[in-house]
Amino acid sequence: MTQLILCEKYRIAIAVAKALKATLNPAYGVYTNGDITVVYVHRGFIKPVGLDKASNGCLPFVPEKFKIAVTDKKRDRVLKPLFRNAKEVVFASDEGADAQARFFNICRHFRVGHPTSRMWLPSITRASIRRSFSKREKGRHLHNLAQSGLVAGAMDMMFEYNFAGVLKRWYYEGEPLTRKEVVAMQYLGDMDEQAAQYDAQPKAYRIFLDYGGLHLVSDQSWQSERVCAAIVDTIPVGEPVKARMTVTEEDASVVRLHTMLTLQMDAFDNFGFMPSLTVRTAEKLYEQGFISSPYITAPDAGNRITVLRRLSKRATKTERSLYRLIAGRMDAAAMPPEKKQYASVTAEIAGLTFTCRWEVRKPKPEYTGTSEQTITIVEKMMAPVKEVSPISYGFVPTLANLTGYATLTADTTHPDMPYCHTVHEYGTALEGLVRKGFITIKDGTIACTPEGDRLLLDLAPYNLAHSILVGQYGADEIPYGTITGRKAVKGFGEWLTDTVTDILCYTPKNE
């Protein structure tokens, strides 16, 4: 009887085997020393069975049960005796609920009745692996974590099947949209609405006063050009005016180590890497032991992505670029925060307050404080201004804002939740919308295609994004014992059935 350790990546299995001195290799991806056996089981070994056959073409369709099936019979025959002879089955991974769900399905397939446990792998150094093995976790919370991943997977399957049918009725062709892609699409639609509100604002006029190359701007604005022009006429030019200059000092924003989100953002900004390329490359660097696990969440401040050892000369250009990006962020995070100074000049003229603000390029400690000055206005003018829209369609700010919107509840209420692709990965959702023809990314800016604009019109009456996130929140609550997986799936299934039924009432039937 041995302790059986499962790894989903071949290189990680080798690293774990070496660290635990399991050197005998009786079969591909199997390493043992008699007491410990490490086995590689690829993540696609067991997959859920699609709903197409069970549904028999029905729409809407929510199954009572979800089936799983083995995809690799040859590997199955190798693994059966290992599970039969194990006294404990250990899952070694750096991922969260989705990975734990896959482990649960494997144990269910092999009818594991002996104890199970979990090794968290923040890195694959020997010391880290041995420490994880000696402190492996056991308990009900791991079962609940797996249930969370299983529920999220069930929601994905139900939504993709049913929404694929809806898209066909709406005369869309191609791949079905995932839950996260619909959330991302509706978020882009909300951005369009907010931008339109800013564009609809009426023009306002402000007064600009030039003194020595700097411009004072009136704090007040006027809707009437005539009223503003009359006020401009009352302002003297060429006369000395008292003003107050204030210089303040503050620390620049603290540079933090990378998370998967910020790594995707920086990689796109610096190299034009799409999120899926960043994910694949980061995984390879982790599997080779060059960096710590990329699968950590923003609240996990003490365990972010770091460089562990010098990069191999055989690394690809993409790997070198990402490695240097992570190393550079580590260097920046280790430096003390930079001091920044901001200056402002305020003057009262003709009963109005005028202000000019700027950042001091070469700050010095003696600059800070307040001083009285006398300035002379050399020119005056008025101009129409509009409030600057805070909406940015750049890929990086959109990804940051979308992820913050979609994961706010998860990160706020459950900051200790392990990284989960279903919850935290929205970069690949935006990329999926590009691949499926609903948006484009040109020169770093996101824009909807005509097909995307049509989809937004079709989605508008139903507010699917809100209900999808509420359903995911139910799945996220399972590890904390506030809801059962059965109840979460039932609630999502009922909403999906009602929504699809409502949509089909106003949609032509297939001929």
Coordinates of C-alpha atoms in Angstrom, one line a residue:
M1 CA 0.0 0.0 0.0
T2 CA 1.5 3.4 -1.1
Q3 CA 0.6 7.0 -0.9
L4 CA -0.5 7.9 -4.4
I5 CA 0.2 11.5 -5.6
L6 CA -1.7 12.8 -8.7
C7 CA -0.3 15.6 -10.8
E8 CA -2.0 17.2 -13.9
K9 CA 1.3 18.3 -15.6
Y10 CA 4.0 15.9 -16.6
R11 CA 6.9 18.2 -15.6
I12 CA 5.3 18.8 -12.2
A13 CA 5.0 15.0 -11.7
I14 CA 8.7 14.7 -12.4
A15 CA 9.6 17.5 -10.0
V16 CA 7.4 16.0 -7.2
A17 CA 8.9 12.6 -7.8
K18 CA 12.5 13.9 -7.6
A19 CA 11.7 15.9 -4.4
L20 CA 10.2 12.9 -2.7
K21 CA 12.8 10.5 -4.0
A22 CA 10.4 8.4 -6.1
T23 CA 13.0 7.4 -8.7
L24 CA 11.7 4.1 -10.1
N25 CA 9.8 4.5 -13.4
P26 CA 7.7 1.4 -14.1
A27 CA 5.5 3.1 -16.7
Y28 CA 5.1 6.4 -18.5
G29 CA 4.3 9.2 -16.0
V30 CA 4.6 6.8 -13.0
Y31 CA 7.3 7.2 -10.4
T32 CA 7.7 5.2 -7.2
N33 CA 10.0 4.3 -4.3
G34 CA 7.7 1.7 -2.8
D35 CA 6.2 4.0 -0.2
I36 CA 5.2 6.9 -2.5
T37 CA 4.0 6.8 -6.0
V38 CA 3.7 9.9 -8.2
V39 CA 1.5 9.6 -11.3
Y40 CA 0.8 12.0 -14.1
V41 CA -2.9 12.3 -15.0
H42 CA -3.6 14.9 -17.7
R43 CA -6.5 17.2 -17.0
G44 CA -8.6 15.9 -19.9
F45 CA -8.5 12.3 -18.6
I46 CA -12.1 12.5 -17.5
K47 CA -14.5 15.0 -19.0
P48 CA -18.2 15.7 -18.5
V49 CA -20.5 14.2 -21.2
G50 CA -22.1 16.9 -23.4
L51 CA -25.8 17.6 -23.2
D52 CA -26.5 17.3 -26.9
K53 CA -27.5 13.6 -26.8
A54 CA -29.3 13.7 -23.5
S55 CA -31.3 16.8 -24.6
N56 CA -32.6 15.2 -27.8
G57 CA -32.8 18.7 -29.2
C58 CA -35.0 20.1 -26.5
L59 CA -34.7 23.8 -25.6
P60 CA -34.6 24.8 -22.8
F61 CA -32.9 21.7 -21.3
V62 CA -31.6 21.3 -17.7
P63 CA -30.5 17.7 -16.9
E64 CA -31.2 16.1 -13.6
K65 CA -27.7 14.5 -13.5
F66 CA -24.4 15.2 -15.2
K67 CA -22.3 12.3 -16.5
I68 CA -18.6 11.9 -16.9
A69 CA -16.6 9.7 -19.2
V70 CA -12.9 8.6 -19.5
T71 CA -11.2 9.9 -22.6
D72 CA -8.0 7.7 -22.4
K73 CA -8.7 4.0 -22.0
K74 CA -5.1 3.1 -22.1
R75 CA -4.2 5.4 -19.3
D76 CA -7.2 4.1 -17.4
R77 CA -5.8 0.6 -17.4
V78 CA -2.4 1.9 -16.1
L79 CA -4.1 3.8 -13.3
K80 CA -6.5 1.3 -12.0
P81 CA -4.0 -0.9 -10.1
L82 CA -2.3 2.2 -8.6
F83 CA -5.6 3.4 -7.1
R84 CA -6.5 -0.1 -5.9
N85 CA -3.2 -0.4 -4.0
A86 CA -3.2 3.1 -2.6
K87 CA -3.7 3.8 1.1
E88 CA -4.0 7.6 0.5
V89 CA -4.6 9.6 -2.6
V90 CA -3.0 13.0 -2.7
F91 CA -3.7 15.8 -5.3
A92 CA -0.8 18.1 -6.0
S93 CA -1.7 21.3 -7.8
D94 CA -1.5 25.1 -7.6
E95 CA -5.1 25.7 -8.9
G96 CA -8.4 26.1 -7.1
A97 CA -11.9 24.9 -7.4
D98 CA -11.8 23.8 -11.0
A99 CA -8.8 21.6 -10.5
Q100 CA -10.2 20.2 -7.2
A101 CA -13.4 19.3 -9.2
R102 CA -11.3 17.3 -11.7
F103 CA -9.7 15.4 -8.8
F104 CA -13.1 14.7 -7.4
N105 CA -14.3 13.2 -10.7
I106 CA -11.1 11.0 -10.9
C107 CA -11.7 9.7 -7.3
R108 CA -15.4 9.0 -8.2
H109 CA -14.4 7.1 -11.3
F110 CA -11.9 4.9 -9.5
R111 CA -14.3 4.6 -6.5
V112 CA -11.7 5.8 -4.0
G113 CA -12.8 4.9 -0.5
H114 CA -9.5 5.6 1.3
P115 CA -8.4 9.0 2.6
T116 CA -7.7 11.9 0.2
S117 CA -5.7 15.1 0.7
R118 CA -4.3 18.1 -1.1
M119 CA -0.8 19.4 -1.7
W120 CA -0.7 23.1 -2.6
L121 CA 2.2 23.9 -4.9
P122 CA 3.0 27.6 -4.9
S123 CA 6.3 26.6 -6.5
I124 CA 8.0 23.4 -7.5
T125 CA 11.3 23.8 -5.7
R126 CA 12.3 20.7 -3.7
A127 CA 11.9 22.6 -0.4
S128 CA 8.4 23.8 -1.3
I129 CA 7.3 20.4 -2.5
R130 CA 8.5 18.6 0.6
R131 CA 6.9 21.3 2.8
S132 CA 3.6 20.9 0.9
F133 CA 3.7 17.2 1.3
S134 CA 4.4 17.3 5.0
K135 CA 1.6 19.9 5.5
R136 CA -0.9 18.5 3.0
E137 CA -4.5 19.4 3.8
K138 CA -7.4 17.2 4.6
G139 CA -11.0 17.8 5.5
R140 CA -14.5 18.7 4.5
H141 CA -13.5 22.0 3.0
L142 CA -11.7 20.3 0.2
H143 CA -14.9 18.4 -0.7
N144 CA -16.8 21.7 -0.7
L145 CA -14.1 23.3 -2.9
A146 CA -14.5 20.5 -5.4
Q147 CA -18.3 20.9 -5.3
S148 CA -17.8 24.6 -6.1
G149 CA -15.8 23.7 -9.2
L150 CA -18.3 21.0 -10.2
V151 CA -21.3 23.4 -9.9
A152 CA -19.4 26.1 -11.9
G153 CA -18.7 23.4 -14.6
A154 CA -22.4 22.4 -14.6
M155 CA -23.5 26.0 -15.0
D156 CA -21.1 26.4 -17.9
M157 CA -22.5 23.3 -19.7
M158 CA -26.1 24.2 -19.1
F159 CA -25.6 27.8 -20.3
E160 CA -23.5 26.9 -23.3
Y161 CA -26.0 24.3 -24.6
N162 CA -29.1 26.5 -24.0
F163 CA -27.6 29.7 -25.2
A164 CA -26.2 28.0 -28.3
G165 CA -29.8 27.1 -29.2
V166 CA -30.8 30.7 -28.6
L167 CA -28.1 32.1 -30.8
K168 CA -29.2 29.7 -33.6
R169 CA -32.7 31.0 -33.3
W170 CA -31.3 34.5 -33.5
Y171 CA -29.5 33.5 -36.7
Y172 CA -26.0 33.6 -35.3
E173 CA -23.5 31.0 -36.6
G174 CA -20.3 29.7 -35.0
E175 CA -19.3 28.7 -31.5
P176 CA -21.6 29.2 -28.6
L177 CA -20.8 31.9 -26.1
T178 CA -19.6 31.0 -22.6
R179 CA -21.0 32.6 -19.4
K180 CA -17.9 34.8 -19.0
E181 CA -18.1 35.9 -22.7
V182 CA -21.7 37.1 -22.2
V183 CA -20.7 39.0 -19.0
A184 CA -17.9 40.6 -21.0
M185 CA -20.1 41.4 -23.9
Q186 CA -22.8 43.1 -21.7
Y187 CA -20.1 45.0 -19.9
L188 CA -18.9 46.5 -23.2
G189 CA -22.5 47.4 -23.9
D190 CA -22.7 49.2 -20.5
M191 CA -19.6 51.1 -21.4
D192 CA -21.2 52.2 -24.7
E193 CA -24.2 53.5 -22.7
Q194 CA -22.1 55.5 -20.3
A195 CA -20.0 57.0 -23.1
A196 CA -23.2 58.0 -24.9
Q197 CA -24.4 59.8 -21.7
Y198 CA -21.2 61.8 -21.6
D199 CA -21.4 62.6 -25.3
A200 CA -25.0 63.9 -24.8
Q201 CA -23.9 66.4 -22.2
P202 CA -24.3 70.1 -23.3
K203 CA -21.3 72.2 -23.9
A204 CA -20.2 74.5 -21.1
Y205 CA -17.8 77.5 -21.2
R206 CA -14.8 78.2 -19.0
I207 CA -12.5 81.1 -18.8
F208 CA -8.7 80.7 -19.4
L209 CA -6.2 83.3 -18.2
D210 CA -2.5 83.2 -19.5
Y211 CA 0.2 84.3 -17.1
G212 CA 3.9 83.5 -18.0
G213 CA 3.0 80.5 -20.1
L214 CA 0.7 78.9 -17.6
H215 CA -3.1 78.9 -17.7
L216 CA -5.5 79.6 -14.9
V217 CA -8.9 78.0 -15.5
S218 CA -12.1 79.1 -13.9
D219 CA -13.6 76.6 -11.4
Q220 CA -17.0 77.7 -12.5
S221 CA -18.5 77.0 -16.0
W222 CA -21.4 78.6 -17.9
Q223 CA -23.9 77.1 -20.3
S224 CA -24.5 80.4 -22.0
E225 CA -21.7 81.7 -24.3
R226 CA -23.1 85.3 -23.9
V227 CA -23.0 85.2 -20.1
C228 CA -19.5 83.9 -20.2
A229 CA -18.3 86.5 -22.7
A230 CA -19.8 89.3 -20.5
I231 CA -17.8 88.0 -17.5
V232 CA -14.6 87.8 -19.5
D233 CA -15.0 91.5 -20.3
T234 CA -14.8 92.4 -16.6
I235 CA -11.5 90.7 -16.0
P236 CA -8.5 93.1 -16.2
V237 CA -5.4 92.3 -18.3
G238 CA -1.9 93.6 -17.5
E239 CA -2.6 94.4 -13.8
P240 CA -0.9 92.6 -10.9
V241 CA -3.1 90.0 -9.1
K242 CA -2.4 88.2 -5.8
A243 CA -2.2 84.4 -5.9
R244 CA -1.4 81.6 -3.6
M245 CA 0.9 78.7 -4.7
T246 CA 0.8 75.4 -2.8
V247 CA 3.2 72.5 -3.3
T248 CA 2.3 69.1 -1.8
E249 CA 4.3 65.9 -1.6
E250 CA 3.0 62.3 -1.6
D251 CA 4.2 58.8 -2.3
A252 CA 3.7 57.4 -5.7
S253 CA 1.6 54.3 -6.1
V254 CA 3.2 51.3 -4.6
V255 CA 4.4 48.8 -7.2
R256 CA 3.2 45.3 -6.4
L257 CA 4.3 41.9 -7.6
H258 CA 2.4 40.4 -10.5
T259 CA -0.8 38.5 -10.4
M260 CA -2.1 36.7 -13.4
L261 CA -4.3 39.7 -14.3
T262 CA -1.6 42.3 -14.1
L263 CA 0.8 40.0 -15.9
Q264 CA -1.6 39.7 -18.8
M265 CA -2.1 43.5 -18.8
D266 CA 1.7 44.2 -18.8
A267 CA 2.4 41.5 -21.4
F268 CA -0.2 43.0 -23.7
D269 CA 1.1 46.6 -23.1
N270 CA 4.8 45.7 -23.6
F271 CA 4.8 42.9 -26.1
G272 CA 1.2 42.7 -27.6
F273 CA 0.7 39.2 -26.0
M274 CA -2.9 38.1 -26.0
P275 CA -4.1 36.7 -22.6
S276 CA -4.1 33.0 -23.7
L277 CA -0.4 33.3 -24.8
T278 CA 0.5 34.8 -21.5
V279 CA -1.3 32.1 -19.6
R280 CA 0.4 29.3 -21.6
T281 CA 3.8 30.9 -21.3
A282 CA 3.5 31.5 -17.5
E283 CA 2.4 27.9 -17.0
K284 CA 5.5 26.7 -18.9
L285 CA 7.8 28.9 -16.8
Y286 CA 6.2 27.6 -13.6
E287 CA 6.4 23.9 -14.7
Q288 CA 10.1 24.3 -15.4
G289 CA 10.7 25.9 -12.0
F290 CA 11.6 29.4 -13.2
I291 CA 8.8 31.2 -11.6
S292 CA 6.3 30.7 -8.7
S293 CA 2.7 29.7 -9.5
P294 CA 0.9 32.2 -11.7
Y295 CA -2.4 31.1 -10.2
I296 CA -2.9 33.5 -7.3
T297 CA -5.5 36.2 -6.7
A298 CA -5.1 39.9 -6.0
P299 CA -5.9 39.7 -2.3
D300 CA -3.1 37.1 -1.9
A301 CA -0.5 39.8 -1.2
G302 CA 2.0 37.6 0.4
N303 CA 2.2 35.0 -2.5
R304 CA 2.5 36.7 -5.9
I305 CA 4.4 35.7 -9.0
T306 CA 8.2 35.8 -8.5
V307 CA 11.3 34.6 -10.3
L308 CA 12.9 31.6 -8.6
R309 CA 16.0 30.9 -10.6
R310 CA 18.0 32.0 -13.7
L311 CA 16.3 31.3 -17.0
S312 CA 17.6 28.6 -19.3
K313 CA 19.5 29.6 -22.4
R314 CA 17.1 27.3 -24.4
A315 CA 14.1 29.4 -23.4
T316 CA 11.9 30.7 -26.3
K317 CA 11.7 34.4 -27.1
T318 CA 8.2 34.5 -25.5
E319 CA 9.4 32.9 -22.3
R320 CA 12.4 35.3 -22.1
S321 CA 10.1 38.3 -22.5
L322 CA 7.7 37.2 -19.8
Y323 CA 10.4 36.2 -17.5
R324 CA 12.1 39.6 -17.7
L325 CA 8.8 41.3 -17.2
I326 CA 8.3 39.4 -13.9
A327 CA 11.9 40.0 -12.9
G328 CA 11.5 43.7 -13.6
R329 CA 8.4 44.0 -11.6
M330 CA 10.2 42.3 -8.7
D331 CA 13.0 44.9 -8.9
A332 CA 10.5 47.8 -9.0
A333 CA 8.5 46.4 -6.1
A334 CA 11.7 46.2 -4.0
M335 CA 12.5 49.9 -4.4
P336 CA 11.2 52.4 -1.9
P337 CA 8.2 54.4 -3.2
E338 CA 9.0 57.4 -5.3
K339 CA 8.1 60.9 -3.9
K340 CA 6.0 63.1 -6.2
Q341 CA 5.2 66.7 -5.8
Y342 CA 2.1 68.6 -7.2
A343 CA 1.9 72.4 -7.4
S344 CA -1.3 74.5 -7.7
V345 CA -1.8 78.2 -8.1
T346 CA -5.1 79.7 -7.0
A347 CA -6.2 83.3 -7.6
E348 CA -9.4 85.3 -6.9
I349 CA -10.2 87.6 -9.9
A350 CA -13.5 89.5 -10.4
G351 CA -15.1 87.4 -7.7
L352 CA -14.3 84.1 -9.4
T353 CA -11.8 81.4 -8.4
F354 CA -9.1 80.4 -11.0
T355 CA -6.8 77.4 -10.5
C356 CA -3.8 75.9 -12.3
R357 CA -2.3 72.5 -11.3
W358 CA 0.7 70.5 -12.5
E359 CA 3.2 67.9 -11.4
V360 CA 6.7 69.1 -10.4
R361 CA 9.2 67.5 -12.8
K362 CA 12.2 67.7 -10.5
P363 CA 10.9 67.7 -7.0
K364 CA 12.9 68.9 -4.0
P365 CA 12.0 68.8 -0.3
E366 CA 12.3 72.6 0.0
Y367 CA 9.6 73.1 -2.6
T368 CA 6.7 72.0 -0.3
G369 CA 4.5 74.5 1.4
T370 CA 2.4 77.6 0.6
S371 CA 3.6 81.0 -0.6
E372 CA 1.9 84.2 -1.6
Q373 CA 2.7 85.4 -5.1
T374 CA 1.8 88.3 -7.5
I375 CA 1.0 87.4 -11.1
T376 CA 0.1 89.4 -14.1
I377 CA -2.5 88.2 -16.6
V378 CA -1.3 88.8 -20.1
E379 CA -4.2 87.2 -22.1
K380 CA -7.7 86.1 -21.5
M381 CA -10.1 83.9 -23.5
M382 CA -13.1 81.5 -23.1
A383 CA -13.6 78.2 -24.7
P384 CA -16.2 75.4 -24.7
V385 CA -15.3 72.4 -22.7
K386 CA -16.9 69.0 -22.0
E387 CA -16.4 66.8 -19.0
V388 CA -13.8 64.2 -20.0
S389 CA -15.4 60.8 -20.2
P390 CA -13.7 58.3 -17.8
I391 CA -14.6 55.4 -20.2
S392 CA -11.6 53.9 -21.9
Y393 CA -11.9 51.3 -24.7
G394 CA -8.2 50.4 -24.4
F395 CA -7.8 46.6 -24.0
V396 CA -5.7 46.9 -20.8
P397 CA -8.1 49.2 -18.8
T398 CA -11.1 47.4 -20.1
L399 CA -9.7 44.0 -18.9
A400 CA -8.8 45.5 -15.5
N401 CA -12.3 47.1 -15.1
L402 CA -14.2 44.1 -16.4
T403 CA -12.3 41.7 -14.0
G404 CA -12.8 44.1 -11.1
Y405 CA -16.5 44.3 -11.9
A406 CA -17.0 40.5 -12.3
T407 CA -14.8 39.4 -9.3
L408 CA -15.6 42.2 -6.9
T409 CA -17.9 40.1 -4.8
A410 CA -15.7 37.1 -4.8
D411 CA -12.5 39.0 -3.8
T412 CA -14.3 41.1 -1.2
T413 CA -16.3 38.4 0.6
H414 CA -13.9 35.5 0.0
P415 CA -10.4 36.9 -0.3
D416 CA -8.9 33.5 0.6
M417 CA -10.5 31.8 -2.3
P418 CA -7.8 30.0 -4.4
Y419 CA -7.4 31.0 -8.0
C420 CA -10.2 29.6 -10.2
H421 CA -10.3 30.0 -14.0
T422 CA -14.1 30.1 -13.9
V423 CA -14.1 33.1 -11.4
H424 CA -11.0 35.1 -12.2
E425 CA -10.0 34.5 -15.9
Y426 CA -11.6 37.2 -18.1
G427 CA -8.7 38.0 -20.4
T428 CA -9.4 34.9 -22.4
A429 CA -13.1 35.7 -22.4
L430 CA -12.4 39.0 -24.3
E431 CA -10.1 37.0 -26.6
G432 CA -12.9 34.5 -27.2
L433 CA -15.2 37.4 -28.3
V434 CA -12.5 38.4 -30.8
R435 CA -12.2 34.9 -32.2
K436 CA -16.0 34.5 -32.5
G437 CA -16.3 37.8 -34.4
F438 CA -18.2 40.0 -31.9
I439 CA -15.4 42.5 -31.1
T440 CA -12.1 43.6 -32.6
I441 CA -8.9 44.8 -31.0
K442 CA -7.0 47.2 -33.2
D443 CA -4.1 49.3 -32.0
G444 CA -4.9 48.2 -28.5
T445 CA -8.5 49.5 -28.6
I446 CA -11.6 47.4 -28.4
A447 CA -14.5 47.9 -30.7
C448 CA -17.7 46.0 -31.4
T449 CA -18.2 44.5 -34.9
P450 CA -21.6 44.9 -36.6
E451 CA -22.4 41.3 -35.3
G452 CA -21.4 42.4 -31.8
D453 CA -23.7 45.5 -32.0
R454 CA -26.6 43.2 -33.1
L455 CA -25.9 40.8 -30.2
L456 CA -25.9 43.7 -27.7
L457 CA -29.4 44.7 -29.0
D458 CA -30.6 41.1 -28.6
L459 CA -29.1 40.8 -25.1
A460 CA -30.3 44.1 -23.8
P461 CA -33.8 43.1 -22.5
Y462 CA -32.6 40.2 -20.4
N463 CA -29.6 41.5 -18.2
L464 CA -28.0 38.1 -18.4
A465 CA -24.7 39.2 -16.9
H466 CA -26.2 40.1 -13.5
S467 CA -27.9 36.7 -13.2
I468 CA -24.8 34.8 -14.4
L469 CA -22.7 36.5 -11.7
V470 CA -25.3 35.9 -9.0
G471 CA -25.3 32.2 -10.0
Q472 CA -21.5 32.1 -9.8
Y473 CA -21.6 33.8 -6.4
G474 CA -23.7 30.9 -5.3
A475 CA -21.0 28.5 -6.5
D476 CA -18.4 30.5 -4.7
E477 CA -20.3 30.3 -1.4
I478 CA -20.2 26.4 -1.4
P479 CA -16.7 26.2 0.2
Y480 CA -17.9 28.3 3.1
G481 CA -20.9 26.1 3.9
T482 CA -23.6 28.8 3.3
I483 CA -25.2 26.9 0.4
T484 CA -25.2 23.4 -1.1
G485 CA -24.1 22.5 -4.6
R486 CA -27.5 21.0 -5.3
K487 CA -29.3 24.2 -4.3
A488 CA -26.9 26.4 -6.4
V489 CA -27.4 24.3 -9.5
K490 CA -31.2 24.1 -9.1
G491 CA -31.4 27.9 -8.7
F492 CA -29.3 28.5 -11.8
G493 CA -31.2 25.9 -13.8
E494 CA -34.6 27.5 -12.9
W495 CA -33.4 30.9 -13.9
L496 CA -31.9 29.6 -17.2
T497 CA -35.2 27.7 -18.0
D498 CA -37.3 30.8 -17.4
T499 CA -35.0 33.1 -19.3
V500 CA -34.7 30.8 -22.4
T501 CA -38.4 30.1 -22.4
D502 CA -39.0 33.9 -22.3
I503 CA -36.6 34.5 -25.2
L504 CA -38.1 31.8 -27.3
C505 CA -41.6 33.3 -27.0
Y506 CA -40.3 36.3 -29.1
T507 CA -38.1 34.3 -31.4
P508 CA -39.1 32.7 -34.7
K509 CA -38.9 28.9 -34.7
N510 CA -36.5 27.0 -36.9
E511 CA -38.0 26.0 -40.2

